[in-house]
Short mmCIF file of C-alpha atoms and ligand atoms in Angstrom, two decimals:
data_model
loop_
_atom_site.label_atom_id
_atom_site.label_comp_id
_atom_site.label_asym_id
_atom_site.label_seq_id
_atom_site.Cartn_x
_atom_site.Cartn_y
_atom_site.Cartn_z
CA MET C 1 23.87 -7.06 -6.01
CA ALA C 2 21.28 -9.66 -6.96
CA SER C 3 22.85 -12.44 -8.99
CA ASN C 4 19.78 -13.31 -11.03
CA ALA C 5 18.37 -11.13 -13.79
CA LEU C 6 14.78 -11.06 -12.53
CA PRO C 7 13.64 -7.62 -11.42
CA ARG C 8 13.19 -7.64 -7.67
CA ALA C 9 9.89 -6.83 -6.06
CA PRO C 10 9.77 -3.39 -4.47
CA GLU C 11 10.74 -3.40 -0.79
CA ILE C 12 7.22 -2.29 0.08
CA GLU C 13 4.19 -2.45 -2.18
CA MET C 14 0.77 -1.04 -1.23
CA ARG C 15 -2.13 -1.49 -3.60
CA GLY C 16 -5.54 0.12 -3.16
CA VAL C 17 -5.04 0.26 0.61
CA THR C 18 -7.97 1.57 2.61
CA MET C 19 -8.24 1.75 6.38
CA HIS C 20 -11.32 2.30 8.54
CA TYR C 21 -11.22 2.34 12.32
CA GLY C 22 -14.41 0.77 13.60
CA GLY C 23 -17.42 2.31 11.93
CA SER C 24 -15.83 5.72 11.37
CA ALA C 25 -14.99 7.40 8.07
CA ALA C 26 -11.88 6.12 6.31
CA ALA C 27 -8.51 7.13 7.75
CA LEU C 28 -6.72 6.08 4.55
CA SER C 29 -8.21 5.74 1.11
CA ARG C 30 -6.87 3.88 -1.91
CA ILE C 31 -3.16 4.20 -1.28
CA ASP C 32 -0.89 2.93 -4.04
CA LEU C 33 2.74 3.13 -3.07
CA ASP C 34 5.97 1.37 -3.95
CA VAL C 35 9.11 1.86 -1.92
CA ARG C 36 12.16 0.99 -3.96
CA GLU C 37 15.29 -0.80 -2.83
CA GLY C 38 17.66 1.60 -1.08
CA GLU C 39 15.24 4.49 -1.32
CA PHE C 40 14.88 7.18 1.35
CA LEU C 41 11.20 8.12 1.21
CA SER C 42 9.56 10.72 3.41
CA ILE C 43 5.86 11.14 4.03
CA VAL C 44 4.43 14.51 5.03
CA GLY C 45 0.85 15.65 5.41
CA PRO C 46 -1.59 17.32 7.75
CA SER C 47 -1.88 15.94 11.25
CA GLY C 48 -4.39 13.08 11.38
CA CYS C 49 -4.05 12.21 7.68
CA GLY C 50 -3.01 8.64 8.44
CA LYS C 51 0.80 8.70 8.31
CA SER C 52 1.23 6.60 11.45
CA THR C 53 -1.56 4.31 10.29
CA LEU C 54 0.32 3.75 7.06
CA LEU C 55 3.45 2.70 8.96
CA ARG C 56 1.43 0.40 11.20
CA LEU C 57 -0.05 -1.31 8.15
CA ILE C 58 3.43 -1.90 6.72
CA SER C 59 4.62 -3.26 10.06
CA GLY C 60 1.71 -5.68 10.38
CA LEU C 61 0.57 -4.09 13.66
CA GLN C 62 -2.73 -3.43 11.88
CA ARG C 63 -4.48 -5.01 8.91
CA PRO C 64 -5.89 -2.91 6.08
CA SER C 65 -9.67 -2.79 5.63
CA GLY C 66 -9.09 -3.15 1.89
CA GLY C 67 -6.27 -3.61 -0.58
CA SER C 68 -2.93 -5.27 -0.02
CA VAL C 69 0.39 -4.55 1.66
CA ARG C 70 3.48 -6.53 0.67
CA VAL C 71 6.99 -6.42 2.07
CA ARG C 72 9.61 -7.93 -0.26
CA GLY C 73 6.86 -9.59 -2.24
CA GLU C 74 5.12 -11.25 0.72
CA VAL C 75 1.67 -10.18 1.91
CA VAL C 76 2.15 -8.75 5.41
CA SER C 77 0.68 -10.92 8.16
CA GLY C 78 2.47 -10.42 11.44
CA THR C 79 5.55 -8.25 11.68
CA PRO C 80 7.99 -8.84 8.81
CA PRO C 81 11.38 -9.75 10.31
CA GLU C 82 13.27 -7.33 8.06
CA LEU C 83 11.64 -4.24 9.56
CA GLY C 84 13.17 -1.92 12.15
CA PHE C 85 11.16 0.84 13.84
CA MET C 86 11.91 4.12 15.43
CA PHE C 87 9.31 6.36 17.03
CA GLN C 88 9.19 9.85 18.48
CA ARG C 89 9.24 8.41 21.99
CA ASP C 90 12.44 6.50 22.37
CA ALA C 91 11.03 3.47 24.25
CA LEU C 92 14.30 2.76 26.05
CA LEU C 93 14.38 0.51 29.09
CA PRO C 94 14.78 3.00 31.98
CA TRP C 95 16.49 0.53 34.33
CA ALA C 96 19.09 -0.55 31.78
CA THR C 97 22.29 1.26 30.74
CA VAL C 98 22.91 2.56 27.24
CA ARG C 99 24.99 -0.54 26.41
CA GLU C 100 22.27 -2.84 27.71
CA ASN C 101 19.60 -0.98 25.77
CA ILE C 102 21.59 -1.36 22.57
CA GLU C 103 22.29 -4.99 23.35
CA VAL C 104 18.56 -5.65 23.17
CA GLY C 105 18.85 -4.84 19.46
CA LEU C 106 21.74 -7.28 19.05
CA GLU C 107 19.78 -9.95 20.86
CA CYS C 108 16.74 -9.41 18.61
CA GLY C 109 19.04 -9.50 15.59
CA GLY C 110 20.27 -12.95 16.67
CA TYR C 111 23.82 -11.83 17.45
CA ALA C 112 25.78 -14.48 19.36
CA LYS C 113 26.73 -13.30 22.84
CA ALA C 114 30.43 -13.74 22.09
CA GLY C 115 30.58 -11.16 19.34
CA ARG C 116 28.40 -8.56 21.03
CA GLY C 117 31.01 -6.55 22.92
CA GLU C 118 32.88 -5.54 19.80
CA ARG C 119 29.73 -4.73 17.89
CA LEU C 120 28.45 -2.67 20.83
CA ASP C 121 31.64 -0.60 20.82
CA GLU C 122 31.20 -0.02 17.11
CA LEU C 123 27.58 1.09 17.51
CA LEU C 124 28.46 3.42 20.37
CA ALA C 125 31.15 4.98 18.19
CA ILE C 126 28.88 5.35 15.13
CA THR C 127 26.24 7.14 17.17
CA GLY C 128 28.63 9.31 19.18
CA LEU C 129 27.87 7.55 22.48
CA ARG C 130 31.28 6.13 23.28
CA GLU C 131 31.48 7.88 26.64
CA PHE C 132 27.92 7.11 27.65
CA GLY C 133 27.79 3.32 27.53
CA ASP C 134 27.28 3.00 31.28
CA ALA C 135 24.83 5.89 31.66
CA PHE C 136 21.13 5.37 32.29
CA PRO C 137 18.54 6.92 29.96
CA HIS C 138 17.26 9.43 32.55
CA ALA C 139 20.71 11.03 32.66
CA LEU C 140 20.68 11.73 28.91
CA SER C 141 19.18 14.56 26.85
CA GLY C 142 16.37 13.84 24.38
CA GLY C 143 18.86 13.89 21.51
CA MET C 144 21.13 11.38 23.24
CA ARG C 145 18.24 9.08 23.97
CA GLN C 146 17.25 9.13 20.31
CA ARG C 147 20.85 8.22 19.45
CA VAL C 148 20.53 5.18 21.70
CA ALA C 149 17.28 4.27 19.95
CA LEU C 150 19.04 4.68 16.61
CA ALA C 151 21.96 2.51 17.75
CA ARG C 152 19.49 -0.14 18.86
CA ILE C 153 17.80 -0.43 15.48
CA LEU C 154 21.15 -0.34 13.71
CA ALA C 155 22.19 -3.23 15.97
CA TYR C 156 19.28 -5.21 14.70
CA GLU C 157 20.42 -4.60 11.09
CA PRO C 158 16.95 -4.35 9.62
CA GLY C 159 16.57 -4.44 5.84
CA ILE C 160 13.93 -1.69 5.93
CA PHE C 161 13.61 1.22 8.38
CA LEU C 162 10.24 2.64 9.43
CA MET C 163 10.63 5.92 11.28
CA ASP C 164 7.65 7.82 12.70
CA GLU C 165 8.70 11.39 13.54
CA PRO C 166 11.85 10.05 15.22
CA PHE C 167 13.31 13.52 15.80
CA GLY C 168 9.97 15.26 16.31
CA ALA C 169 10.51 15.96 20.00
CA LEU C 170 13.99 17.42 19.59
CA ASP C 171 15.00 21.07 19.38
CA ALA C 172 15.75 22.48 15.93
CA GLN C 173 19.55 22.25 16.05
CA THR C 174 19.66 18.74 17.52
CA LYS C 175 17.17 17.66 14.89
CA VAL C 176 19.43 18.84 12.06
CA LEU C 177 22.44 17.12 13.65
CA MET C 178 20.54 13.86 14.08
CA GLY C 179 19.35 14.15 10.48
CA GLN C 180 22.97 14.48 9.37
CA GLU C 181 23.95 11.39 11.33
CA LEU C 182 21.10 9.46 9.85
CA LEU C 183 22.14 10.62 6.35
CA ASP C 184 25.73 9.52 6.92
CA ILE C 185 24.71 6.13 8.29
CA TRP C 186 22.12 5.61 5.57
CA GLY C 187 24.68 6.63 2.92
CA ARG C 188 26.90 3.72 3.97
CA HIS C 189 24.16 1.08 3.96
CA ARG C 190 21.46 2.38 1.59
CA LYS C 191 18.58 0.48 3.11
CA ALA C 192 15.02 1.52 2.27
CA VAL C 193 13.68 4.07 4.76
CA VAL C 194 10.11 5.28 5.20
CA PHE C 195 10.40 8.44 7.25
CA VAL C 196 7.30 10.23 8.55
CA THR C 197 7.73 13.84 9.59
CA HIS C 198 5.82 17.08 9.87
CA ASP C 199 9.01 19.02 9.12
CA ILE C 200 9.14 19.73 5.39
CA GLU C 201 12.76 20.91 5.43
CA GLU C 202 13.81 17.76 7.22
CA ALA C 203 11.96 15.67 4.63
CA VAL C 204 13.57 17.42 1.65
CA SER C 205 17.06 17.44 3.15
CA LEU C 206 17.07 13.69 3.80
CA SER C 207 15.02 12.12 1.04
CA ASP C 208 15.17 10.77 -2.46
CA ARG C 209 11.44 11.26 -2.67
CA VAL C 210 8.77 13.06 -0.64
CA ILE C 211 5.13 12.10 -0.69
CA VAL C 212 2.49 14.59 0.38
CA MET C 213 -0.77 13.22 1.73
CA THR C 214 -4.18 14.85 1.66
CA GLY C 215 -6.22 15.58 4.77
CA ARG C 216 -8.39 12.75 6.12
CA PRO C 217 -9.11 10.39 4.49
CA GLY C 218 -5.44 10.29 3.62
CA ARG C 219 -4.64 9.79 -0.03
CA ILE C 220 -1.43 10.51 -1.90
CA ARG C 221 -1.69 14.04 -3.17
CA SER C 222 1.72 14.58 -4.72
CA ASN C 223 5.06 12.96 -5.20
CA TYR C 224 8.37 14.84 -5.45
CA GLU C 225 11.60 13.24 -6.64
CA ILE C 226 14.25 15.21 -4.76
CA GLU C 227 17.06 15.55 -7.26
CA LEU C 228 19.68 17.08 -5.00
CA ALA C 229 23.21 15.64 -5.16
CA ARG C 230 24.47 13.25 -2.48
CA PRO C 231 26.25 13.10 -0.14
CA ARG C 232 24.37 16.01 1.39
CA ASP C 233 25.11 18.42 4.15
CA ALA C 234 21.82 18.61 6.06
CA ARG C 235 22.51 22.18 7.16
CA LYS C 236 24.13 23.78 4.10
CA ILE C 237 21.64 22.29 1.70
CA ARG C 238 18.95 24.52 3.22
CA SER C 239 20.29 27.56 1.42
CA ASP C 240 20.34 25.82 -1.98
CA ALA C 241 17.83 27.45 -4.37
CA ARG C 242 16.42 24.12 -5.55
CA PHE C 243 16.00 22.99 -1.97
CA ARG C 244 13.93 26.13 -1.31
CA ASP C 245 11.84 25.42 -4.42
CA TYR C 246 10.96 21.92 -3.21
CA VAL C 247 10.10 23.18 0.25
CA HIS C 248 7.97 25.93 -1.16
CA ALA C 249 6.03 23.62 -3.48
CA ILE C 250 5.38 21.10 -0.68
CA TRP C 251 4.31 23.88 1.69
CA ASN C 252 1.75 25.08 -0.82
CA ASP C 253 0.39 21.54 -1.22
CA ILE C 254 -0.06 21.16 2.53
CA VAL C 255 -1.49 24.62 3.04
CA SER C 256 -4.11 23.99 0.39
CA GLU C 257 -4.98 20.69 2.15
CA VAL C 258 -5.59 22.38 5.47
CA GLY C 259 -7.50 25.21 3.79
CA GLY C 260 -5.13 28.07 4.58
CA PRO C 261 -3.93 30.78 2.17
CA ALA C 262 -1.07 29.75 -0.13
CA SER C 263 2.27 30.73 1.32
CA ARG C 264 4.27 33.53 -0.25
CA ALA C 265 7.75 32.88 -1.54
CA HIS C 266 10.26 32.97 1.29
N1 LIG A 1 -6.71 3.17 17.05
C1 LIG A 1 -7.50 4.09 16.47
N2 LIG A 1 -8.85 4.06 16.62
C2 LIG A 1 -9.64 4.99 16.04
N3 LIG A 1 -9.20 5.98 15.25
C3 LIG A 1 -7.86 6.07 15.07
C4 LIG A 1 -6.95 5.13 15.66
N4 LIG A 1 -5.68 5.48 15.30
C5 LIG A 1 -5.80 6.55 14.50
N5 LIG A 1 -7.10 6.91 14.37
C6 LIG A 1 -7.62 8.02 13.55
O1 LIG A 1 -7.17 7.84 12.22
C7 LIG A 1 -6.72 9.06 11.65
C8 LIG A 1 -5.28 8.94 11.24
O2 LIG A 1 -4.47 8.82 12.40
P1 LIG A 1 -2.88 8.72 12.33
O3 LIG A 1 -2.51 7.61 11.44
O4 LIG A 1 -2.39 8.68 13.71
O5 LIG A 1 -2.52 10.12 11.63
P2 LIG A 1 -1.13 10.94 11.58
O6 LIG A 1 -0.05 10.04 12.02
O7 LIG A 1 -1.01 11.39 10.15
O8 LIG A 1 -1.29 12.13 12.46
C9 LIG A 1 -6.94 10.13 12.71
O9 LIG A 1 -8.16 10.79 12.44
C10 LIG A 1 -7.02 9.35 14.00
O10 LIG A 1 -7.85 9.99 14.94
MG1 LIG A 2 1.40 10.15 13.53
#
């Protein structure tokens, strides 16, 4: 806990953020968003509404055309050191083993070589990869590769996690299992997470808050505080009546953005 009494700046603070690519119409328009300390925030919205752009602005990979982006109170210029990323494509080094791939995260996190072996064992255990340390990525399933990617960002110990559809390429069951692992790991560390997904159930099952964006230009359309008890069971929670209500409401928001008929209760 912070020892001084001053309120801390939000982990991420976006004010009036607008983004244009070249001369085209805005991709994002007037985004105001605070991500609180320890918060698990998901962003959903129609394809092309600027979700990935929003993450790139937070990460400093792109600059906003207007407005400001701050991470821990500092205007973003260059990649803030406290950020860790995870994308749909795992970006593992194909010629390196699982252990070596995870070690890259330790190296980036400034871990001394001497302490790495023990920490590697721990990370392999946390992510269920204990028996796969010497395997190469091509020998692993998509789910396993995403576990390695997860272990690598955990190795780095980022203060804030940015995740862009990290489980988007996985089959439905693996996705739920990975979501559960992420929940368990997050529950122990409670770092801020910004999680982009097109899967509404995944968003509701994991998050403290879900933001729905409008179609292009992306704006924030609605904001749901997900008041479901923790710790959560990512699978069982799906039959909870309040869970269904959140999913239903978010579905209707998205459907009205893409111009389809409102969904019926399911
Ligand atoms: N580098 C780029 N140059 C031009 N247009 C881009 C670029 N990246 C994204 N866009 C456009 O900006 C909009 C938002 O893209 P993106 O952030 O990838 O959306 P999402 O992740 O929600 O699908 C889209 O219309 C996309 O075509
Ligand atoms: Mg995207």
